[in-house]
């Protein structure tokens, strides 16, 4: 029994939700009907809780590229990048990503999670380096620090001054200092002041890693991310294929040639299989699409702005300014559960997040916008959220917030 | 930097508290922690050096990290996440802060 005792609390919570028929963590997409629609519990539902920001899941060119790769290169690489798992497709995608971002080097990993583990654990020597992370960084950045065995210091979210103070306290004998932030943060949809962070980090001789998992392809005139205007000053840029590129995989890009050494020093690069040829091919095709067609990005922003304006009008308690993620805050977990279920009953799937997985004490419903959301999808979302605002006073700003 | 983690108290260094001149300072840190924990103390248990942050107070690990950020700014010290994650009780947290304060003085 000892091994499983720890699950008791979790089990009570989740079994309770399950019994009430409203467990947001056991949703099954029974039938996928398109980039923004699926059947859930037998019902056609608008998907607004995926990361299909640029609507690439059913792009014809990507599907064709994937099919061709399956036929020509087979179903899997059956090995790690370090050994037999590097095909010409992996190398081409690395070059194309580097070109798109305007840097010289790029290393492809098996997922975005693994890319951050690989970067941090590969770069950091725990006996002489230190990592400073934004308090709201994603789990994989925390896990990367842990894998590295690194001295890890947290600074206040999006607060360069808080970083400044902590960098000033780092003992002078410390060799390397790595600062980790994200571009757009996935829970609230708020954005880092990257330029300020560059200035503070470099003033203290630290390197800066920006994880643009949720902002790659989306922010900046060219879609290079929140850091686009200071790309030449960013030290490491991590990203994923699982969101705007609608595939699986991740990468670390850099202007420093030393990033190439991750291929030898990084266990998460060496000890897991590489992405299959078809996932690489679809990611590359999606990259070609979003790089050559800025209207995809423009469409996403149009949808995001429209939804944010409509929700603001409804008086909903929104977490941040218009962004591809639009979150409504709730004081209690119970309210958020009920509201999530309410939306699903109204034919809308969004994500629910509860502490400690959220930045503050609040629970939230998180809507992820897609460029593929049609005007009908948007209408359905606005109508479901207006019913929500009506039924849940707690979701509105006027409720004492 | 590594010295901070290695010299942090691991466990069981409780009861009676540290001796001598640091006693008073330790009490101040203890009271500071208690004042930060008070608003989160929904279970209403009495806060002592033995109070287990997660088991007794039912506050999550991120809330503990957030409290530590307040402590860091109060005392102008940095306490690594990896040191905090090794502490379970208020007393251990106080001791870790104390050690860090001394190291970074
Ligand atoms: C900030 C951030 N980094 C990395 C990841 C991991 O990406 P992947 O799904 O490719 O593992 C995510 C996705 O959840 C994320 O939000």
Coordinates of C-alpha atoms and ligand atoms in Angstrom, one line a residue:
Chain A
X1 CA 0.0 0.0 0.0
X2 CA 2.8 2.4 0.9
X3 CA 3.6 3.2 -2.7
X4 CA 0.1 4.3 -3.5
X5 CA -0.9 6.1 -0.3
X6 CA 0.1 9.4 -1.9
X7 CA -2.7 9.1 -4.5
X8 CA -5.5 9.1 -1.9
X9 CA -6.1 12.9 -1.9
X10 CA -5.8 13.1 -5.7
X11 CA -8.1 10.2 -6.1
X12 CA -10.8 11.7 -3.9
X13 CA -10.7 14.9 -5.9
X14 CA -10.7 13.3 -9.4
X15 CA -13.2 10.5 -8.6
X16 CA -15.5 13.2 -7.2
X17 CA -15.3 15.1 -10.5
X18 CA -15.7 12.0 -12.5
X19 CA -18.8 11.1 -10.5
X20 CA -20.3 14.5 -11.2
X21 CA -19.6 14.0 -14.9
X22 CA -17.4 17.0 -15.1
X23 CA -13.8 16.0 -15.1
X24 CA -11.9 18.4 -17.4
X25 CA -8.9 16.1 -17.3
X26 CA -10.5 13.0 -18.9
X27 CA -12.0 14.5 -22.1
X28 CA -11.8 12.3 -25.1
X29 CA -12.0 13.7 -28.6
X30 CA -14.2 10.9 -29.9
X31 CA -14.1 12.0 -33.5
X32 CA -12.1 14.8 -35.0
X33 CA -14.2 16.8 -37.4
X34 CA -11.7 19.5 -38.5
X35 CA -9.1 22.0 -37.1
X36 CA -11.7 23.5 -34.7
X37 CA -14.4 20.9 -34.3
X38 CA -14.6 17.4 -32.6
X39 CA -17.2 15.2 -31.1
X40 CA -17.0 15.1 -27.3
X41 CA -19.5 13.0 -25.4
X42 CA -21.3 12.4 -28.6
X43 CA -21.8 16.0 -29.4
X44 CA -20.2 18.2 -32.0
X45 CA -18.1 20.8 -30.1
X46 CA -16.2 23.9 -31.0
X47 CA -12.6 23.4 -29.9
X48 CA -11.2 26.5 -28.1
X49 CA -8.8 24.8 -25.8
X50 CA -6.3 23.4 -28.2
X51 CA -3.0 25.0 -29.2
X52 CA -3.8 25.0 -32.9
X53 CA -3.1 28.7 -32.9
X54 CA -2.3 28.9 -36.6
X55 CA -4.8 26.2 -37.7
X56 CA -2.3 24.0 -39.4
X57 CA -3.6 20.5 -38.3
X58 CA -5.4 19.9 -41.7
X59 CA -3.3 21.9 -44.1
X60 CA -3.1 20.0 -47.4
X61 CA 0.6 20.7 -48.0
X62 CA 1.4 19.4 -44.5
X63 CA -0.7 16.3 -44.9
X64 CA 0.9 15.6 -48.3
X65 CA 4.4 16.1 -46.9
X66 CA 3.7 13.8 -44.0
X67 CA 2.3 11.1 -46.3
X68 CA 5.3 11.3 -48.5
X69 CA 7.7 11.0 -45.6
X70 CA 5.8 8.0 -44.3
X71 CA 6.1 6.3 -47.7
X72 CA 9.7 7.2 -48.4
X73 CA 11.3 7.2 -45.0
X74 CA 9.0 4.9 -43.0
X75 CA 7.1 5.3 -39.7
X76 CA 9.8 5.9 -37.2
X77 CA 13.5 6.7 -36.9
X78 CA 14.0 3.9 -34.2
X79 CA 16.7 5.8 -32.6
X80 CA 18.0 9.0 -30.9
X81 CA 19.4 12.0 -32.7
X82 CA 22.8 11.1 -31.2
X83 CA 22.9 7.7 -32.9
X84 CA 20.8 6.6 -35.9
X85 CA 17.9 9.0 -35.5
X86 CA 19.1 12.0 -37.5
X87 CA 17.7 12.0 -41.1
X88 CA 18.1 14.7 -43.7
X89 CA 14.6 16.0 -42.7
X90 CA 15.8 16.8 -39.2
X91 CA 18.8 18.7 -40.5
X92 CA 16.7 20.6 -43.1
X93 CA 14.2 21.6 -40.4
X94 CA 17.0 22.9 -38.2
X95 CA 18.3 25.0 -41.1
X96 CA 14.8 26.3 -41.9
X97 CA 14.0 27.2 -38.3
X98 CA 17.3 29.0 -37.9
X99 CA 16.7 30.9 -41.2
X100 CA 13.2 31.8 -40.1
X101 CA 14.4 33.2 -36.8
X102 CA 17.4 34.9 -38.3
X103 CA 20.0 33.0 -36.2
X104 CA 22.8 30.6 -37.3
X105 CA 22.2 27.6 -35.1
X106 CA 19.3 25.3 -34.2
X107 CA 19.0 21.9 -32.5
X108 CA 15.8 19.8 -32.9
X109 CA 14.6 17.7 -29.9
X110 CA 11.8 15.2 -29.5
X111 CA 9.4 17.6 -27.8
X112 CA 9.3 21.2 -26.5
X113 CA 9.4 19.8 -23.0
X114 CA 12.5 17.8 -23.8
X115 CA 14.1 20.8 -25.6
X116 CA 14.0 22.9 -22.4
X117 CA 15.3 20.0 -20.3
X118 CA 18.0 19.5 -22.8
X119 CA 19.0 23.2 -23.0
X120 CA 19.1 23.8 -19.3
X121 CA 20.6 20.5 -18.2
X122 CA 23.1 20.6 -21.1
X123 CA 24.3 24.1 -20.5
X124 CA 24.4 24.1 -16.7
X125 CA 27.2 22.8 -14.5
X126 CA 25.6 22.7 -11.0
X127 CA 29.0 23.2 -9.3
X128 CA 29.7 26.5 -10.9
X129 CA 26.6 27.9 -12.6
X130 CA 23.2 29.3 -11.5
X131 CA 19.8 29.5 -13.2
X132 CA 17.3 32.4 -12.6
X133 CA 13.8 31.7 -13.7
X134 CA 10.6 33.7 -13.9
X135 CA 8.2 32.5 -11.2
X136 CA 5.6 31.6 -13.7
X137 CA 7.8 29.6 -16.0
X138 CA 6.4 26.3 -17.4
X139 CA 6.9 23.0 -15.6
X140 CA 9.6 21.9 -18.1
X141 CA 11.8 24.9 -17.1
X142 CA 11.6 23.9 -13.4
X143 CA 12.2 20.3 -14.4
X144 CA 15.2 21.3 -16.5
X145 CA 16.7 23.0 -13.5
X146 CA 16.1 20.0 -11.4
X147 CA 17.6 17.6 -13.9
X148 CA 20.6 19.9 -14.1
X149 CA 20.8 19.8 -10.3
X150 CA 21.2 23.6 -10.6
X151 CA 21.0 26.3 -7.9
X152 CA 17.7 27.8 -9.1
X153 CA 16.5 31.3 -8.1
X154 CA 13.0 32.5 -8.8
X155 CA 12.3 36.1 -9.6
X156 CA 8.9 37.8 -9.7
X157 CA 6.9 37.2 -12.8
X158 CA 7.6 39.7 -15.6
X159 CA 9.6 41.9 -13.2
X160 CA 13.1 42.8 -14.6
X161 CA 13.8 44.7 -11.4
X162 CA 13.2 41.6 -9.3
X163 CA 15.7 39.8 -11.6
X164 CA 18.1 42.7 -11.3
X165 CA 18.2 42.4 -7.5
X166 CA 18.7 38.6 -7.6
X167 CA 21.5 38.8 -10.2
X168 CA 23.2 41.4 -8.0
X169 CA 23.2 38.9 -5.1
X170 CA 24.8 36.1 -7.1
X171 CA 28.2 35.4 -5.6
X172 CA 31.1 36.7 -7.8
X173 CA 32.8 33.3 -8.0
X174 CA 29.7 31.9 -9.9
X175 CA 30.7 31.2 -13.5
X176 CA 27.6 31.0 -15.6
X177 CA 24.3 32.7 -15.1
X178 CA 21.3 31.6 -17.2
X179 CA 18.0 33.6 -17.1
X180 CA 14.9 31.8 -18.3
X181 CA 11.7 33.6 -19.3
X182 CA 8.9 32.9 -21.8
X183 CA 7.5 35.0 -24.6
X184 CA 3.8 34.8 -24.1
X185 CA 2.7 32.9 -20.9
X186 CA 0.2 30.3 -21.6
X187 CA -2.1 30.7 -18.6
X188 CA -3.0 34.4 -18.7
X189 CA -1.8 35.2 -22.2
X190 CA 0.4 38.0 -20.8
X191 CA 3.7 38.9 -22.5
X192 CA 7.2 39.3 -21.2
X193 CA 9.1 42.7 -21.4
X194 CA 11.9 40.9 -23.3
X195 CA 14.0 43.9 -24.1
X196 CA 14.1 44.9 -20.4
X197 CA 15.1 41.4 -19.5
X198 CA 17.9 41.4 -22.1
X199 CA 19.3 44.6 -20.7
X200 CA 19.2 43.4 -17.1
X201 CA 20.6 40.0 -17.9
X202 CA 23.5 41.2 -20.1
X203 CA 24.4 44.0 -17.6
X204 CA 25.1 41.3 -15.1
X205 CA 26.9 39.1 -17.6
X206 CA 24.1 36.5 -17.7
X207 CA 22.7 34.6 -20.7
X208 CA 19.0 34.8 -21.6
X209 CA 16.8 31.9 -22.7
X210 CA 13.3 32.8 -24.0
X211 CA 10.8 29.9 -24.4
X212 CA 8.4 31.0 -27.1
X213 CA 6.3 27.8 -27.1
X214 CA 3.1 29.8 -27.3
X215 CA 4.3 32.8 -29.3
X216 CA 6.5 31.3 -32.1
X217 CA 4.8 32.1 -35.4
X218 CA 2.4 34.5 -33.7
X219 CA 4.1 37.6 -32.3
X220 CA 6.2 40.1 -34.3
X221 CA 5.9 41.3 -37.8
X222 CA 7.6 38.2 -39.2
X223 CA 6.1 35.9 -36.5
X224 CA 9.4 35.3 -34.9
X225 CA 7.9 35.7 -31.4
X226 CA 7.7 38.2 -28.6
X227 CA 11.5 38.6 -28.9
X228 CA 11.5 39.4 -32.6
X229 CA 12.8 42.9 -32.2
X230 CA 15.7 41.9 -30.0
X231 CA 16.4 38.5 -31.7
X232 CA 20.1 39.4 -32.2
X233 CA 20.5 39.8 -28.4
X234 CA 18.7 36.7 -27.3
X235 CA 21.1 33.9 -26.3
X236 CA 18.8 30.9 -26.6
X237 CA 15.4 30.6 -28.1
X238 CA 13.3 27.5 -27.4
X239 CA 10.1 26.4 -29.1
X240 CA 7.8 23.6 -29.9
X241 CA 6.3 22.0 -33.0
X242 CA 3.2 21.0 -31.0
X243 CA 1.4 24.3 -31.1
X244 CA 1.6 26.7 -34.1
X245 CA 3.2 24.0 -36.2
X246 CA 0.6 21.4 -35.3
X247 CA 3.1 18.4 -35.1
X248 CA 5.3 17.0 -32.3
X249 CA 8.9 18.1 -31.5
X250 CA 10.9 21.0 -30.1
X251 CA 14.0 23.0 -30.7
X252 CA 16.6 25.4 -29.3
X253 CA 17.9 28.1 -31.6
X254 CA 20.8 30.3 -30.9
X255 CA 23.3 32.8 -32.2
X256 CA 26.0 31.0 -30.3
X257 CA 27.9 28.2 -32.1
X258 CA 28.4 26.5 -28.7
X259 CA 24.7 25.4 -28.8
X260 CA 25.9 22.6 -31.1
X261 CA 27.6 21.0 -28.1
X262 CA 24.2 20.2 -26.7
X263 CA 24.3 17.3 -29.2
X264 CA 27.0 15.7 -27.1
X265 CA 26.4 17.1 -23.6
X266 CA 22.6 17.0 -23.3
X267 CA 21.1 13.7 -22.0
X268 CA 17.6 14.6 -23.2
X269 CA 19.0 14.9 -26.7
X270 CA 20.9 11.7 -26.6
X271 CA 18.7 9.3 -24.7
X272 CA 15.3 9.5 -26.4
X273 CA 14.2 8.7 -29.9
X274 CA 14.0 11.5 -32.5
X275 CA 10.7 12.7 -34.0
X276 CA 9.5 10.4 -36.7
X277 CA 10.1 11.4 -40.4
X278 CA 6.4 12.3 -40.9
X279 CA 6.2 14.6 -37.8
X280 CA 9.3 16.4 -39.0
X281 CA 7.9 16.7 -42.5
X282 CA 4.5 18.1 -41.3
X283 CA 6.3 20.5 -39.0
X284 CA 8.5 21.7 -41.9
X285 CA 5.5 22.1 -44.2
X286 CA 3.6 24.1 -41.5
X287 CA 6.7 26.3 -41.0
X288 CA 6.8 27.0 -44.8
X289 CA 3.1 27.9 -44.7
X290 CA 3.3 30.3 -41.8
X291 CA 6.6 31.8 -43.0
X292 CA 5.2 32.6 -46.5
X293 CA 1.7 33.6 -45.6
X294 CA 1.4 36.4 -43.0
X295 CA -2.4 36.4 -43.4
X296 CA -2.6 33.3 -41.2
X297 CA -1.1 35.2 -38.3
X298 CA -3.3 38.2 -39.2
X299 CA -6.4 36.0 -39.1
X300 CA -5.5 34.7 -35.6
X301 CA -5.1 38.2 -34.3
X302 CA -8.4 39.3 -35.9
X303 CA -10.2 36.4 -34.1
X304 CA -8.4 37.1 -30.8
X305 CA -9.2 40.8 -30.9
X306 CA -12.8 40.1 -31.7
X307 CA -13.3 37.6 -28.9
X308 CA -11.4 39.7 -26.3
X309 CA -13.6 42.8 -27.2
X310 CA -16.8 40.7 -27.0
X311 CA -15.8 39.2 -23.6
X312 CA -14.8 42.7 -22.3
X313 CA -18.3 43.9 -23.3
X314 CA -19.8 41.0 -21.4
X315 CA -18.0 42.2 -18.3
X316 CA -16.0 39.0 -17.9
X317 CA -13.1 39.0 -15.6
X318 CA -10.2 38.6 -18.1
X319 CA -6.6 37.9 -17.1
X320 CA -4.8 40.0 -19.7
X321 CA -4.8 42.2 -22.8
X322 CA -5.9 40.7 -26.1
X323 CA -3.7 37.6 -27.0
X324 CA -4.2 34.2 -28.5
X325 CA -5.0 33.0 -25.0
X326 CA -7.9 34.6 -23.3
X327 CA -8.5 33.5 -19.7
X328 CA -11.5 34.2 -17.4
X329 CA -10.6 34.1 -13.7
X330 CA -12.6 32.5 -10.9
X331 CA -11.9 32.8 -7.2
X332 CA -12.7 29.2 -6.5
X333 CA -12.0 25.9 -8.1
X334 CA -15.6 24.8 -7.7
X335 CA -16.9 27.8 -9.7
X336 CA -14.4 27.1 -12.4
X337 CA -15.4 23.5 -12.6
X338 CA -19.0 24.4 -12.9
X339 CA -18.3 27.0 -15.5
X340 CA -16.2 24.7 -17.6
X341 CA -18.9 22.1 -17.6
X342 CA -21.5 24.8 -18.5
X343 CA -19.4 25.7 -21.6
X344 CA -19.1 22.1 -22.6
X345 CA -22.9 21.7 -22.3
X346 CA -23.1 24.7 -24.6
X347 CA -20.9 23.0 -27.2
X348 CA -17.6 24.7 -26.4
X349 CA -14.4 23.1 -25.2
X350 CA -11.9 25.2 -23.3
X351 CA -9.1 24.3 -20.8
X352 CA -9.6 24.6 -17.1
X353 CA -6.6 25.3 -14.9
X354 CA -6.5 25.3 -11.1
X355 CA -3.7 26.2 -8.5
X356 CA -0.9 25.3 -8.2
X357 CA -0.9 25.1 -12.0
X358 CA -2.0 28.7 -12.3
X359 CA 0.0 31.9 -11.6
X360 CA -2.1 33.1 -8.7
X361 CA -4.7 31.9 -6.3
X362 CA -7.4 32.0 -9.0
X363 CA -8.7 29.1 -11.1
X364 CA -9.3 29.9 -14.7
X365 CA -11.0 28.9 -17.9
X366 CA -8.5 29.3 -20.7
X367 CA -9.6 29.9 -24.3
X368 CA -7.0 29.4 -27.0
X369 CA -7.8 31.1 -30.2
X370 CA -7.1 29.7 -33.7
X371 CA -6.7 31.3 -37.1
X372 CA -8.9 28.4 -38.3
X373 CA -11.9 29.5 -36.1
X374 CA -14.6 30.4 -38.6
X375 CA -17.0 33.3 -38.1
X376 CA -19.5 30.6 -37.1
X377 CA -17.1 29.2 -34.5
X378 CA -16.5 32.7 -33.1
X379 CA -20.3 33.4 -33.0
X380 CA -20.8 30.1 -31.1
X381 CA -18.0 31.1 -28.6
X382 CA -19.4 34.5 -28.0
X383 CA -22.9 33.1 -27.5
X384 CA -21.7 30.4 -25.1
X385 CA -19.7 33.0 -23.1
X386 CA -22.6 35.4 -22.9
X387 CA -24.7 32.6 -21.4
X388 CA -21.8 32.0 -19.0
X389 CA -21.7 35.7 -18.0
X390 CA -25.4 35.5 -17.4
X391 CA -25.3 32.3 -15.3
X392 CA -22.1 32.9 -13.4
X393 CA -21.9 36.3 -11.7
X394 CA -18.6 35.1 -10.3
X395 CA -17.2 35.3 -13.9
X396 CA -17.9 39.0 -14.2
X397 CA -15.8 41.9 -13.2
X398 CA -18.6 43.6 -11.3
X399 CA -18.4 40.8 -8.7
X400 CA -16.2 42.9 -6.5
X401 CA -13.0 42.8 -8.7
Chain B
X1 CA 26.6 29.3 -4.8
X2 CA 26.8 25.6 -4.2
X3 CA 27.7 26.2 -0.5
X4 CA 24.3 27.5 0.2
X5 CA 22.6 24.3 -0.8
X6 CA 25.1 22.0 1.0
X7 CA 25.0 23.8 4.3
X8 CA 21.2 24.1 4.4
X9 CA 19.6 22.0 7.1
X10 CA 18.2 18.8 5.8
X11 CA 15.8 17.6 8.4
X12 CA 15.2 16.9 12.1
X13 CA 17.3 19.9 13.2
X14 CA 14.4 21.1 15.2
X15 CA 13.2 21.3 18.8
X16 CA 15.0 23.8 21.1
X17 CA 16.2 25.8 18.1
X18 CA 19.7 27.1 17.5
X19 CA 21.7 28.2 20.4
X20 CA 23.3 31.5 21.6
X21 CA 23.1 34.9 19.9
X22 CA 21.3 33.8 16.8
X23 CA 18.3 32.8 18.9
X24 CA 16.8 36.3 18.8
X25 CA 17.4 36.7 15.1
X26 CA 15.8 33.3 14.5
X27 CA 12.7 34.4 16.4
X28 CA 12.4 37.4 14.1
X29 CA 12.6 35.2 11.0
X30 CA 10.1 32.8 12.6
X31 CA 7.7 35.6 13.3
X32 CA 8.1 37.0 9.8
X33 CA 7.3 33.6 8.2
X34 CA 4.3 33.2 10.5
X35 CA 3.0 36.6 9.5
X36 CA 3.3 35.6 5.8
X37 CA 1.6 32.2 6.4
X38 CA -1.2 33.6 8.6
X39 CA -3.5 34.6 5.6
X40 CA -3.0 31.1 4.1
X41 CA -3.7 29.2 7.3
X42 CA -7.2 28.0 6.5
X43 CA -7.0 25.0 8.8
X44 CA -6.5 27.2 11.8
X45 CA -3.7 25.2 13.3
X46 CA -1.3 26.9 15.7
X47 CA 2.0 27.8 13.9
X48 CA 5.0 26.3 15.5
X49 CA 8.5 25.3 14.3
X50 CA 7.1 21.8 13.9
X51 CA 4.2 22.8 11.6
X52 CA 4.4 20.9 8.3
X53 CA 3.7 23.4 5.5
X54 CA 2.0 20.9 3.2
X55 CA 0.6 18.3 5.5
X56 CA -0.7 20.7 8.3
X57 CA -1.3 23.9 6.5
X58 CA -2.4 22.3 3.2
X59 CA -0.7 25.0 1.2
X60 CA 0.8 24.0 -2.1
X61 CA 4.5 24.1 -3.1
X62 CA 4.1 27.1 -5.3
X63 CA 2.6 29.1 -2.4
X64 CA 5.6 28.2 -0.3
X65 CA 7.9 29.5 -3.1
X66 CA 5.9 32.7 -3.2
X67 CA 6.3 33.3 0.5
X68 CA 10.0 32.7 0.2
X69 CA 10.1 35.5 -2.5
X70 CA 8.7 37.9 0.1
X71 CA 11.3 36.7 2.6
X72 CA 14.1 37.2 0.0
X73 CA 13.0 40.8 -0.6
X74 CA 12.7 41.5 3.1
X75 CA 16.2 40.2 4.0
X76 CA 17.9 40.9 0.6
X77 CA 19.0 37.3 0.2
X78 CA 18.4 34.6 -2.4
X79 CA 17.2 31.2 -1.3
X80 CA 17.5 28.6 -4.1
X81 CA 14.3 26.7 -5.0
X82 CA 16.2 23.4 -4.5
X83 CA 17.0 24.4 -0.9
X84 CA 13.3 25.3 -0.2
X85 CA 12.1 22.0 -1.7
X86 CA 14.1 20.2 1.0
X87 CA 12.3 21.9 3.8
X88 CA 9.0 20.5 5.2
X89 CA 8.4 22.4 8.5
X90 CA 8.4 26.0 9.4
X91 CA 11.4 25.4 11.6
X92 CA 13.4 24.0 8.7
X93 CA 12.4 26.9 6.5
X94 CA 13.5 29.3 9.3
X95 CA 16.8 27.5 9.6
X96 CA 17.4 27.6 5.8
X97 CA 16.8 31.3 5.8
X98 CA 19.1 31.7 8.7
X99 CA 21.9 29.8 7.0
X100 CA 21.4 31.8 3.8
X101 CA 21.5 35.1 5.6
X102 CA 24.7 34.2 7.3
X103 CA 26.3 33.0 4.0
X104 CA 25.2 36.1 2.1
X105 CA 25.9 38.6 4.8
Ligands
LIG1 C1 6.1 27.3 -22.1 C2 6.1 25.9 -22.6 N1 7.2 25.3 -22.9 C3 7.3 24.1 -23.4 C4 6.1 23.3 -23.6 C5 6.2 21.9 -24.0 O1 6.0 21.7 -25.4 P1 5.7 20.3 -26.0 O2 4.3 20.0 -26.0 O3 6.4 20.3 -27.3 O4 6.4 19.3 -25.1 C6 4.9 23.9 -23.3 C7 3.6 23.2 -23.6 O5 2.9 22.8 -22.8 C8 4.9 25.2 -22.8 O6 3.7 25.8 -22.5

